[in-house]
XYZ file of C-alpha atoms in Angstrom:
778
model
C 8.950 -22.701 -12.340
C 6.195 -20.479 -11.741
C 3.836 -22.777 -9.263
C -0.028 -23.524 -10.391
C -3.025 -22.865 -8.210
C -2.902 -26.244 -5.894
C -6.177 -28.518 -6.420
C -6.377 -28.836 -2.955
C -6.676 -25.033 -2.041
C -9.582 -24.607 -5.309
C -11.142 -27.749 -3.503
C -11.162 -26.007 -0.524
C -12.693 -23.009 -2.353
C -15.342 -24.533 -3.703
C -15.962 -26.728 -0.904
C -16.999 -23.139 0.812
C -18.409 -21.185 -2.230
C -21.210 -24.370 -2.397
C -21.939 -24.740 1.421
C -22.832 -21.112 1.412
C -24.720 -21.087 -1.507
C -26.709 -24.176 0.396
C -26.717 -22.183 3.506
C -27.401 -18.956 1.934
C -31.601 -19.506 2.435
C -31.478 -20.525 5.468
C -29.680 -17.249 5.904
C -32.492 -15.262 4.202
C -35.548 -16.918 5.766
C -34.190 -16.850 9.204
C -32.299 -13.708 9.539
C -33.512 -11.512 11.790
C -35.208 -8.041 11.531
C -32.501 -5.658 11.041
C -30.676 -3.824 13.814
C -30.585 0.074 13.354
C -26.435 0.359 13.136
C -27.046 3.638 12.491
C -29.411 6.731 13.682
C -29.614 9.458 11.120
C -31.299 13.266 11.354
C -32.658 14.613 7.821
C -31.532 17.843 6.337
C -32.587 19.472 3.167
C -33.663 15.843 1.919
C -30.486 14.566 2.829
C -29.794 12.111 5.560
C -26.236 12.933 7.292
C -24.521 9.969 9.457
C -25.052 11.492 13.861
C -21.868 11.712 15.350
C -23.177 9.870 18.625
C -22.872 6.915 16.333
C -19.171 6.875 15.367
C -18.514 7.337 18.739
C -20.937 4.352 19.987
C -21.452 1.969 17.382
C -24.767 -0.131 17.225
C -24.085 -3.205 16.301
C -22.170 -5.055 13.671
C -21.016 -3.927 9.929
C -20.960 -5.937 7.314
C -19.172 -5.926 3.394
C -21.682 -3.058 1.741
C -23.351 -4.536 -1.500
C -22.744 -2.252 -4.138
C -24.609 -1.673 -7.082
C -22.381 -0.194 -9.237
C -22.020 -3.151 -12.651
C -18.476 -2.443 -12.650
C -17.341 -5.419 -10.013
C -16.697 -2.735 -6.631
C -16.256 -4.048 -3.018
C -17.333 -1.226 -0.706
C -16.190 -1.477 3.085
C -17.276 1.165 5.461
C -15.617 2.943 8.619
C -17.665 1.130 10.725
C -16.263 -2.342 9.372
C -13.123 -1.359 10.470
C -12.932 0.926 13.239
C -13.375 -1.206 15.989
C -9.229 -2.135 15.765
C -8.412 0.838 15.325
C -6.137 1.310 12.864
C -3.524 4.051 12.619
C -3.595 4.160 8.635
C -5.403 3.606 5.373
C -2.811 0.595 5.289
C -3.874 -1.111 8.269
C -7.125 -0.648 7.377
C -6.259 -2.329 4.456
C -4.853 -5.325 5.857
C -8.615 -6.691 6.431
C -9.515 -6.611 2.632
C -9.507 -9.458 0.368
C -5.666 -9.602 -2.077
C -4.080 -7.129 -0.537
C -0.543 -7.974 0.429
C 2.640 -5.355 1.380
C 5.985 -6.547 1.446
C 6.843 -3.799 3.658
C 8.459 -4.586 7.587
C 7.244 -5.722 9.648
C 4.078 -3.470 11.621
C 4.613 -1.250 8.274
C 2.162 -0.888 5.811
C 3.275 1.269 2.992
C 3.259 -0.053 -0.488
C 0.073 -1.949 -1.302
C 0.214 -4.725 -4.106
C -3.067 -5.478 -4.589
C -3.450 -9.332 -6.221
C 0.067 -9.622 -4.748
C 1.948 -7.537 -7.452
C 3.946 -4.380 -7.080
C 2.657 -1.432 -5.977
C 2.558 -0.006 -9.288
C 0.240 -1.592 -10.639
C -2.507 -0.951 -8.053
C -4.223 2.495 -8.325
C -4.560 4.854 -5.261
C -7.726 7.098 -5.671
C -8.806 9.864 -2.828
C -12.291 10.668 -2.786
C -11.886 9.142 -6.570
C -8.774 10.630 -7.612
C -5.333 10.169 -8.082
C -2.581 11.870 -5.877
C 1.024 12.249 -6.377
C 2.254 9.685 -3.734
C 6.052 8.663 -3.608
C 8.617 5.872 -5.664
C 10.745 8.410 -2.964
C 14.221 6.724 -1.419
C 13.587 3.690 0.176
C 10.661 2.714 -1.898
C 12.156 2.122 -5.161
C 11.935 -2.305 -4.738
C 7.955 -0.581 -4.352
C 8.062 0.512 -7.643
C 4.806 2.473 -7.208
C 3.941 6.272 -7.046
C 1.029 6.023 -4.414
C 2.821 3.774 -1.966
C 2.964 6.783 0.419
C -0.919 7.524 1.108
C -2.174 4.419 2.386
C 0.687 4.438 5.333
C 0.358 7.929 5.916
C -3.340 8.898 5.470
C -4.720 8.294 9.277
C -7.238 5.995 9.012
C -9.628 8.503 11.066
C -10.202 10.697 7.732
C -11.810 7.549 5.720
C -15.362 7.305 5.437
C -15.334 4.222 3.361
C -12.427 1.527 1.137
C -13.751 0.016 -2.105
C -11.901 -2.296 -3.572
C -12.817 -2.012 -7.912
C -11.731 -4.391 -9.359
C -11.433 -4.287 -13.013
C -11.109 -0.468 -14.848
C -14.021 1.613 -16.620
C -13.852 4.546 -18.969
C -14.211 7.269 -17.224
C -11.487 6.205 -14.531
C -7.644 6.328 -15.533
C -6.693 2.489 -17.053
C -3.404 3.247 -14.743
C -4.553 0.221 -12.558
C -3.902 -3.389 -13.715
C -4.326 -5.109 -10.863
C -6.983 -2.891 -9.946
C -7.921 0.425 -8.092
C -8.695 1.176 -4.187
C -10.424 4.528 -3.601
C -10.108 5.826 -0.180
C -13.119 8.189 0.422
C -12.669 10.686 3.020
C -15.747 12.204 5.048
C -17.467 14.908 3.747
C -19.950 17.310 4.989
C -22.645 14.560 4.860
C -20.978 11.775 6.604
C -21.490 13.665 10.071
C -23.920 16.001 12.361
C -21.924 16.821 15.199
C -18.594 15.995 16.229
C -16.512 14.705 18.380
C -12.847 14.356 19.823
C -10.654 10.947 20.202
C -7.570 10.673 22.864
C -5.249 8.112 23.384
C -1.852 6.402 23.978
C -0.014 3.273 22.208
C 2.320 1.214 24.021
C 5.312 -0.741 22.256
C 7.128 -3.554 22.879
C 10.428 -1.685 23.845
C 8.552 0.262 26.538
C 7.789 3.798 24.865
C 4.578 5.485 24.791
C 3.124 7.446 22.119
C 0.148 9.756 21.212
C -3.035 9.918 19.786
C -5.514 12.712 19.561
C -7.889 13.644 16.601
C -10.899 15.439 16.387
C -14.201 15.648 13.247
C -17.129 18.505 13.396
C -19.931 18.471 10.504
C -22.737 20.268 10.531
C -24.690 22.892 8.145
C -23.121 25.739 7.379
C -24.744 28.856 5.882
C -27.219 26.559 2.710
C -24.725 24.161 2.580
C -22.877 21.575 4.956
C -18.990 21.971 6.169
C -16.955 18.900 8.029
C -13.626 20.425 9.197
C -10.959 17.685 11.199
C -7.608 17.394 12.096
C -5.987 14.717 13.759
C -1.896 14.119 15.121
C -0.379 10.592 15.722
C 2.744 9.048 16.938
C 4.666 6.162 15.210
C 6.896 3.819 16.537
C 8.279 0.392 14.907
C 10.798 -0.961 17.213
C 12.718 -4.353 15.313
C 15.463 -6.788 16.226
C 17.354 -8.195 13.301
C 19.730 -10.825 12.363
C 21.525 -12.300 9.792
C 24.028 -15.446 9.222
C 26.162 -15.365 5.892
C 27.834 -18.045 4.250
C 29.945 -18.523 1.614
C 27.404 -21.566 0.242
C 25.004 -23.816 1.373
C 26.698 -25.832 3.962
C 29.571 -24.044 4.142
C 30.548 -22.856 7.777
C 29.238 -19.579 9.025
C 31.268 -16.219 7.187
C 29.736 -13.882 9.531
C 26.473 -13.290 11.302
C 25.056 -9.454 11.893
C 23.011 -8.188 14.902
C 20.871 -5.043 14.527
C 18.459 -3.211 15.643
C 15.710 -1.084 13.766
C 13.762 1.396 14.927
C 11.279 3.811 12.922
C 10.089 6.789 15.169
C 8.228 9.793 14.276
C 4.691 11.757 13.824
C 1.777 12.060 11.595
C 0.275 15.536 11.389
C -3.187 15.787 9.550
C -6.110 17.647 8.613
C -8.856 17.510 6.387
C -12.158 19.937 4.915
C -14.710 19.413 2.745
C -17.360 21.728 1.900
C -20.665 21.997 -0.318
C -23.449 24.248 -0.919
C -26.190 24.509 -3.477
C -25.485 27.112 -5.929
C -28.483 28.645 -8.049
C -30.960 26.102 -9.324
C -30.505 22.999 -9.782
C -26.299 23.385 -9.736
C -23.959 22.531 -6.763
C -20.159 23.322 -5.535
C -18.031 21.390 -3.388
C -14.686 22.112 -1.838
C -12.381 19.638 -0.001
C -8.664 19.142 0.440
C -6.512 17.485 3.291
C -2.635 17.658 4.528
C -0.684 15.583 5.996
C 2.986 15.643 7.409
C 5.128 13.004 8.751
C 8.380 13.436 10.471
C 10.098 10.554 11.091
C 13.550 9.193 11.569
C 15.024 5.448 10.993
C 18.147 4.639 13.399
C 19.862 1.232 12.310
C 22.734 0.160 14.100
C 24.229 -3.178 13.401
C 27.673 -5.252 14.455
C 29.121 -7.911 12.248
C 31.166 -10.981 14.092
C 33.357 -13.060 12.168
C 32.770 -17.160 11.681
C 29.577 -16.020 14.094
C 31.854 -15.746 16.903
C 29.841 -13.491 18.962
C 32.005 -11.963 20.930
C 34.775 -8.581 21.242
C 37.614 -9.754 19.593
C 35.413 -11.041 16.362
C 34.251 -7.616 15.287
C 34.143 -6.935 12.174
C 32.166 -3.911 11.276
C 30.066 -0.920 13.721
C 27.839 0.075 11.996
C 25.325 3.323 12.081
C 23.001 4.427 9.610
C 20.361 7.073 10.183
C 17.479 8.451 7.997
C 15.379 11.671 8.916
C 12.290 12.254 6.966
C 10.177 15.026 6.264
C 7.217 14.368 3.842
C 4.356 16.864 3.159
C 1.342 16.219 1.032
C -1.478 18.492 0.522
C -4.110 17.993 -1.868
C -7.234 20.909 -3.041
C -10.335 19.584 -5.569
C -12.798 21.842 -6.412
C -16.260 20.625 -8.098
C -19.430 22.525 -9.685
C -22.583 20.248 -10.739
C -24.853 21.745 -12.982
C -28.203 20.778 -15.043
C -27.724 21.408 -19.045
C -28.845 19.725 -22.405
C -31.188 17.987 -20.711
C -28.418 16.048 -18.368
C -26.034 16.635 -15.968
C -22.954 18.571 -16.128
C -19.978 18.294 -14.016
C -16.366 19.841 -13.765
C -13.593 19.281 -11.551
C -10.171 20.652 -11.164
C -8.125 19.827 -8.618
C -4.118 20.344 -7.569
C -1.627 18.229 -5.306
C 1.653 18.696 -4.389
C 3.907 15.847 -2.712
C 7.574 17.087 -1.087
C 9.842 14.525 0.232
C 13.341 15.868 1.846
C 15.615 13.148 3.232
C 18.727 13.264 4.736
C 20.589 9.897 5.752
C 24.183 9.382 6.932
C 26.021 5.905 7.194
C 28.862 5.512 9.475
C 30.922 2.290 9.566
C 34.119 1.706 11.474
C 35.990 -1.464 10.163
C 38.227 -4.253 12.131
C 39.796 -7.092 11.003
C 41.537 -5.757 7.964
C 45.025 -6.803 9.810
C 46.325 -9.009 12.532
C 45.155 -6.061 14.839
C 42.178 -6.890 16.823
C 39.074 -4.680 18.550
C 39.347 -1.746 19.607
C 41.487 -0.505 17.339
C 40.097 0.139 13.729
C 41.499 -0.059 10.690
C 39.129 2.162 8.497
C 36.185 4.886 9.169
C 33.807 5.855 6.384
C 31.058 8.091 6.391
C 28.633 7.869 3.113
C 26.305 11.469 3.178
C 23.220 11.091 1.035
C 20.589 14.039 0.915
C 17.699 13.421 -1.299
C 14.843 15.539 -2.255
C 11.247 15.251 -4.384
C 9.092 17.823 -5.424
C 5.932 16.576 -6.399
C 3.486 18.472 -8.354
C -0.168 17.541 -10.361
C -2.537 20.056 -11.195
C -5.778 18.265 -13.345
C -8.930 18.844 -14.736
C -12.090 17.066 -15.970
C -15.153 17.816 -17.283
C -18.610 15.213 -18.141
C -21.501 14.994 -19.255
C -24.083 12.548 -18.800
C -27.604 11.998 -19.623
C -30.173 9.288 -20.738
C -31.960 8.840 -23.494
C -34.862 6.359 -22.671
C -33.747 3.181 -20.870
C -29.948 4.018 -22.379
C -27.299 6.582 -20.015
C -25.485 8.154 -21.882
C -21.596 9.469 -20.457
C -18.655 11.316 -22.076
C -16.191 13.801 -21.298
C -12.525 15.097 -21.065
C -9.763 14.453 -18.478
C -6.196 16.450 -18.563
C -3.590 15.405 -15.939
C -0.047 16.345 -15.927
C 2.277 15.152 -13.057
C 5.708 17.379 -12.643
C 8.878 15.304 -10.393
C 11.928 17.416 -9.962
C 13.856 14.932 -7.537
C 17.947 16.040 -6.400
C 19.811 13.166 -5.399
C 23.165 13.940 -3.298
C 25.780 11.278 -2.433
C 29.362 11.887 -1.069
C 31.428 9.783 1.402
C 35.139 9.943 3.192
C 37.236 7.707 4.519
C 39.982 7.592 6.929
C 42.572 4.772 8.231
C 44.582 6.940 10.293
C 42.856 6.465 13.330
C 43.619 7.489 16.458
C 44.708 4.448 18.165
C 44.002 2.376 15.093
C 46.459 1.372 11.898
C 47.552 3.345 9.396
C 46.869 0.662 6.453
C 46.021 2.101 3.117
C 42.292 0.334 2.050
C 41.573 -1.068 -1.113
C 41.097 2.488 -2.615
C 44.681 2.768 -2.616
C 44.107 6.097 0.198
C 46.601 5.595 3.195
C 46.263 9.403 4.515
C 45.479 9.686 8.168
C 43.077 13.054 8.766
C 39.477 13.724 8.698
C 38.729 14.784 5.183
C 34.828 15.415 3.927
C 34.241 16.162 0.571
C 31.787 18.184 -1.610
C 28.317 16.314 -1.846
C 28.116 15.930 -5.815
C 24.301 16.648 -6.830
C 22.181 14.312 -9.262
C 19.164 16.090 -10.575
C 16.310 15.277 -13.134
C 12.717 17.018 -13.734
C 10.390 14.011 -15.122
C 7.019 15.440 -16.573
C 3.741 13.612 -17.597
C 0.993 14.895 -19.462
C -2.095 13.249 -20.348
C -5.526 14.982 -22.631
C -7.829 11.906 -22.270
C -10.878 11.420 -23.959
C -13.827 9.207 -22.908
C -16.931 7.638 -22.998
C -19.882 5.158 -22.035
C -23.181 4.172 -22.335
C -25.116 1.633 -19.564
C -28.265 0.132 -19.635
C -30.350 -1.882 -18.226
C -32.330 -5.186 -19.344
C -34.417 -6.519 -16.660
C -32.102 -8.558 -14.556
C -29.211 -7.771 -16.262
C -27.358 -3.970 -15.922
C -23.971 -3.805 -18.538
C -21.796 -0.978 -19.010
C -19.534 -0.570 -22.215
C -16.470 2.502 -23.079
C -13.725 3.138 -24.287
C -11.362 6.121 -23.385
C -8.315 7.193 -25.270
C -4.952 7.830 -23.159
C -2.579 10.286 -24.973
C 0.380 10.730 -22.971
C 3.309 13.173 -23.108
C 6.338 12.274 -21.095
C 9.430 14.621 -20.997
C 12.295 13.366 -19.184
C 15.086 15.845 -18.961
C 14.778 17.567 -21.889
C 13.607 14.186 -23.887
C 10.207 13.901 -25.043
C 7.926 10.845 -26.032
C 4.265 10.372 -26.472
C 1.996 7.730 -26.695
C -1.285 6.409 -27.529
C -2.937 3.827 -26.056
C -6.620 2.858 -26.372
C -8.272 1.076 -23.272
C -11.878 -0.613 -23.945
C -14.124 -1.821 -20.965
C -17.559 -3.624 -20.253
C -18.856 -4.863 -17.646
C -22.404 -6.612 -17.215
C -24.202 -7.661 -13.785
C -26.830 -10.214 -13.645
C -29.040 -11.050 -10.828
C -29.951 -14.679 -11.298
C -31.811 -15.433 -8.105
C -33.330 -13.461 -5.669
C -29.684 -11.521 -3.704
C -27.553 -13.484 -5.606
C -25.562 -11.620 -8.922
C -23.105 -12.798 -11.797
C -20.769 -9.859 -12.436
C -18.136 -9.919 -15.347
C -15.920 -7.638 -16.849
C -13.472 -7.201 -19.376
C -11.364 -4.003 -19.902
C -7.921 -3.272 -20.599
C -5.343 -1.576 -18.619
C -2.150 0.431 -18.997
C 0.745 0.310 -16.223
C 2.899 3.788 -17.092
C 6.731 3.478 -15.648
C 7.036 4.802 -12.386
C 8.771 8.165 -11.725
C 11.436 6.236 -9.968
C 12.186 4.301 -12.746
C 12.353 6.720 -15.094
C 14.938 8.947 -13.087
C 17.689 9.561 -15.446
C 20.443 9.305 -12.479
C 22.223 6.489 -10.064
C 21.152 5.850 -7.101
C 24.129 4.253 -5.219
C 23.410 1.894 -2.340
C 19.962 2.176 -3.122
C 18.908 -1.699 -2.991
C 20.747 -3.140 -0.746
C 24.400 -2.454 -1.436
C 22.958 -1.798 -5.234
C 23.039 1.320 -6.917
C 19.750 1.912 -9.290
C 20.333 3.663 -12.582
C 17.129 4.816 -14.315
C 16.030 4.614 -17.523
C 14.454 7.197 -20.017
C 13.393 4.969 -22.199
C 10.608 2.263 -20.914
C 7.605 2.232 -22.210
C 4.582 1.732 -20.944
C 2.794 -1.817 -20.291
C -0.559 -2.786 -20.981
C -2.825 -6.158 -20.709
C -6.423 -7.126 -21.068
C -8.137 -8.371 -18.445
C -10.879 -10.644 -17.066
C -12.791 -10.727 -13.809
C -15.896 -12.866 -13.486
C -17.673 -13.807 -10.118
C -20.700 -14.652 -7.814
C -21.871 -12.874 -5.095
C -24.901 -13.577 -2.594
C -26.662 -12.133 -0.107
C -26.962 -13.388 3.679
C -29.796 -12.856 4.969
C -30.629 -9.406 5.656
C -26.751 -7.765 6.325
C -24.902 -10.663 5.244
C -22.875 -11.517 1.994
C -20.396 -14.072 0.262
C -18.862 -14.141 -3.282
C -15.926 -15.715 -5.024
C -14.095 -14.063 -8.024
C -11.600 -15.595 -10.861
C -9.609 -12.943 -12.299
C -6.683 -13.127 -15.201
C -4.392 -10.627 -16.515
C -2.531 -10.648 -20.179
C 0.423 -8.425 -19.575
C 2.700 -6.979 -22.586
C 5.692 -5.253 -22.417
C 6.468 -5.864 -18.614
C 8.541 -4.143 -16.752
C 10.692 -5.525 -14.474
C 14.214 -4.618 -12.239
C 17.659 -6.491 -13.617
C 20.804 -7.006 -13.187
C 22.850 -4.916 -15.354
C 26.292 -6.544 -14.305
C 27.926 -3.435 -14.533
C 30.258 -2.665 -11.019
C 28.356 -0.492 -8.697
C 29.625 1.824 -6.194
C 30.360 0.022 -2.948
C 31.663 -2.871 -4.951
C 34.969 -3.960 -3.211
C 35.823 -7.209 -4.882
C 36.594 -9.894 -3.877
C 34.623 -10.080 -0.734
C 31.627 -7.014 -1.349
C 30.327 -7.386 -4.333
C 27.589 -4.721 -5.603
C 26.353 -3.903 -8.377
C 23.727 -1.523 -10.681
C 20.456 -2.526 -11.461
C 18.297 -0.698 -13.588
C 14.626 -1.270 -15.340
C 13.583 -3.102 -18.745
C 10.916 -4.292 -20.940
C 11.386 -7.719 -20.982
C 8.869 -9.498 -22.479
C 5.291 -11.041 -21.135
C 3.536 -12.153 -18.185
C 0.355 -13.906 -16.830
C -1.503 -13.394 -14.011
C -4.133 -14.744 -12.060
C -5.640 -16.085 -9.447
C -9.135 -16.832 -7.327
C -10.482 -14.798 -4.513
C -13.444 -15.901 -1.873
C -14.701 -13.435 1.062
C -17.558 -13.503 3.557
C -19.532 -11.025 5.902
C -22.461 -12.317 7.748
C -23.874 -12.443 11.301
C -24.438 -15.940 12.698
C -28.399 -15.790 12.994
C -28.662 -19.259 11.314
C -27.134 -20.625 14.357
C -29.012 -18.413 16.353
C -25.924 -15.821 17.035
C -27.035 -12.779 15.592
C -25.090 -10.722 17.852
C -22.278 -12.512 16.505
C -20.612 -11.949 12.917
C -17.989 -13.163 11.183
C -15.182 -11.994 8.477
C -13.237 -14.011 6.565
C -11.137 -13.917 2.639
C -8.889 -16.130 1.260
C -7.420 -14.982 -2.250
C -5.185 -17.963 -3.920
C -2.692 -15.859 -6.622
C -0.626 -16.819 -8.967
C 1.608 -15.712 -12.110
C 4.274 -16.515 -14.923
C 6.735 -14.670 -16.868
C 9.687 -15.886 -18.352
C 13.028 -14.700 -17.838
C 17.171 -15.527 -18.554
C 16.252 -18.744 -16.428
C 13.275 -20.005 -16.912
C 9.562 -19.227 -15.895
C 9.081 -17.930 -12.413
C 5.871 -15.742 -10.828
C 6.111 -11.809 -10.725
C 8.790 -10.840 -8.598
C 7.677 -10.622 -5.035
C 3.827 -11.478 -5.876
C 2.480 -14.013 -2.378
C 1.550 -17.142 -3.659
C -2.215 -16.775 -1.373
C -3.483 -13.884 1.527
C -6.092 -14.786 3.574
C -7.357 -12.783 6.998
C -10.563 -14.167 9.238
C -12.591 -12.507 12.595
C -15.276 -12.062 14.444
C -16.890 -9.271 16.545
C -19.695 -9.817 19.368
C -21.471 -7.548 20.749
C -22.630 -7.955 24.803
C -26.140 -5.296 24.431
C -26.853 -5.864 28.074
C -23.319 -4.200 29.199
C -22.859 -2.111 25.739
C -19.282 -3.565 25.253
C -18.535 -6.240 22.426
C -15.118 -7.872 21.433
C -13.873 -9.655 18.685
C -10.201 -10.686 17.189
C -8.835 -10.864 13.354
C -6.031 -13.616 11.998
C -3.942 -12.700 9.126
C -1.472 -14.081 7.341
C 0.127 -14.013 3.712
C 2.157 -16.678 1.570
C 5.265 -16.573 0.627
C 6.683 -14.327 -2.027
C 9.835 -14.886 -4.414
C 11.799 -12.723 -6.623
C 14.345 -13.266 -8.814
C 16.764 -10.913 -10.587
C 20.748 -11.259 -12.495
C 22.914 -11.812 -9.192
C 20.519 -12.297 -6.299
C 17.571 -14.345 -5.704
C 15.188 -12.974 -2.629
C 12.539 -15.160 -0.864
C 10.729 -13.384 1.856
C 8.174 -15.236 4.189
C 6.241 -13.324 7.153
C 4.588 -14.604 10.308
C 0.997 -14.638 11.237
C -0.166 -11.513 12.514
C -3.330 -11.459 15.480
C -5.392 -8.583 16.424
C -7.853 -8.010 19.180
C -10.373 -4.947 20.796
C -12.235 -4.883 23.730
C -14.673 -2.349 23.766
C -17.144 -0.221 26.622
C -19.346 2.514 25.681
C -20.643 4.683 28.019
C -23.851 6.483 27.695
C -24.662 7.630 24.045
C -21.403 9.592 23.233
C -18.372 7.537 25.029
C -16.661 5.104 24.189
C -13.246 3.004 25.705
C -11.201 0.979 23.437
C -8.402 -2.098 24.151
C -6.985 -2.672 20.981
C -3.612 -5.299 20.930
C -1.977 -6.340 17.648
C 0.894 -8.198 16.396
C 0.296 -10.030 19.449
C 2.103 -13.414 17.765
C 5.458 -11.491 17.328
C 5.614 -11.444 13.587
C 8.505 -11.646 11.989
C 9.894 -10.852 8.369
C 12.038 -13.985 7.346
C 14.370 -13.721 4.080
C 16.538 -15.912 2.306
C 19.313 -14.654 -0.104
C 20.828 -16.243 -3.028
C 23.713 -14.612 -4.346
C 25.602 -15.051 -7.413
C 28.728 -13.183 -9.003
C 28.472 -15.187 -12.481
C 25.638 -15.281 -14.643
C 26.605 -18.959 -15.534
C 27.012 -19.884 -11.673
C 23.010 -18.599 -11.179
C 22.320 -20.933 -14.487
C 23.450 -23.709 -12.479
C 22.208 -22.586 -9.241
C 25.970 -23.169 -7.951
C 26.118 -19.751 -5.067
C 29.718 -18.326 -6.135
C 28.902 -15.039 -3.669
C 26.772 -15.144 -0.728
C 24.146 -17.295 0.530
C 22.299 -15.394 3.832
C 19.591 -15.713 6.464
C 17.767 -13.300 7.762
C 15.297 -12.093 10.141
C 13.467 -9.392 11.654
C 10.683 -9.105 14.415
C 8.821 -7.001 16.254
C 6.577 -7.257 19.357
C 2.796 -6.301 20.331
C 1.301 -3.099 20.237
C -0.856 -1.628 22.348
C -3.614 1.176 22.014
C -6.052 2.564 24.728
C -8.667 5.303 23.167
C -11.325 7.387 24.125
C -13.914 8.551 21.819
C -16.438 11.248 22.682
C -18.697 13.079 21.114
C -20.652 16.599 21.183
């Protein structure tokens, strides 16, 4: 059954909000004079941050107070930098309502408000980008999960959480949008280099290096940067399987899982005036990921860890190469009493993955290890080529106190997918037994069959006009708009069209000094992810189960409401609380078709074909609380605190009754502090993060996923004005990911919770990661 928000939780949040409201005047009265956090130089009437201030952070930075009418939370680079996040995904672990359903030490698919990544719109510099939904990420369902885990945090200028949609952005943002704003030419004056190393729990050391420079070129400004980041994730996994709860152990599996790779990235941004009242911009970035995933496991019968009990030896290696490119140009000029902007962009994402899985089986007869009974090898090459072109023209002008903006946006995304599959089996292993396997094959020898490929082409084209108006009425500012999304979808030659009206309205009311109420209502859309529209079959894509795409999926739509309050604390602090609700129609979810999959080998190995479908309606709701401030009110102006806490809930009905949206955590929180030792030119701090259980239920399987807590610390020391050394320890609590699986062969048994296939407990754990990073500005 869907879980309701607990009254004790609501009382805790409400109590904290009331307490902070009571303290707000004290903060405002006793707050210190603002300490200079950046030293800037002025060039052509534009303020540019000195590179020295990126390297040597002067003061503690808190959440910014966005002046937009729409509900936006804004976090600058300084908010994250001291904990040295490797990627944008790592940085997002510290902002409200962000959860992940990744492996330990991974932060790829952002689940804003706990929902599937496909509900979160990922923007880079305000523009959508192609992402993934590639091999291994189907469970995320999204097309942008790649970016947050691969874009180096070093490129980020700030992160914006856009809680509710506006007419001038794509409406494909049901849970909200995350806008990752990269550094531009006006973000930096001078340059700096970054060198460091990461020590992992298995003793391996990886490199971290980068450089960034910004300065004036002619009449404009240029920024260029490059980064190399070593990545590694060594984990240990252990599984116990039973025929049913309380039954004797059927088998156990001991597994090592190591992810090792390198990310290479480069970016640039150029901006220059062009004539009178006009400006031209050009920016781009490139990211290349080279990664190997090495999984090796041993299964033992009846939980007896001994050579004579070995059932299988398995080696599963994946070789991944991914490349992402984005280029954008913009031209802004005065026209017809207002300002006109023209934007053109191109983006691509390429994924070339090669996977093989070798498995040797024992105990298929009375002869035990080391005599093998069967050897199988699966080969699965996988390739994605995403191409995207986009254009936008908009005009904005004022009519008295009213500001009007209207325009037209064009976007065309195309994906070519190629999925290969090949298997060979042999029972004539030297020293083994030539016993026919379940397929009837019994011919000794090695036969490598030709790989069978399935190809698919998907193209989605949007031509979307929009218009909005803004105004101010004293303490109240407001915005209202309408977007018309006209989508044409073509899947392997079959074409469909869809038009959706997306109205939106926002209000901000300054009700007291430093305090304001915000309200938003908006209709949003979730287009079916390309990974779900793919018309072929992906073998063993979801564990041992296959996935069959569904080109006939309709988009989801939702009406959403956000209501919140935020209060400034002193000169730099802020706290806020927000309540949200989404009413979702034509819900898209993965389900079990009941058809046998490619790995189906009754009676012991049952596998199915899964697919996606529109399956009724659902509701999502929750409450979000955040605070960041110094502690000057209690005499600690050099200590800053940060905390956010989100309670998340939802409801959807399936064949078995009511439940939450699949894999939505019921809560997530993190809190921490930073303390500056000004006399020593040093600082230290810590953060602690925890997210609640995530439950998933489809026909044939029910899963509960639990995560351990994550603790991070840092210590830094500056030397003069242009050199800082920082030590960071992360995952200091050896976080684990624990999963409980209930598997059913018959629908009737699942309806009565009578396990007739397997009950499995799986846990994976990773150890601490230590970083030593030095930055030098010039």
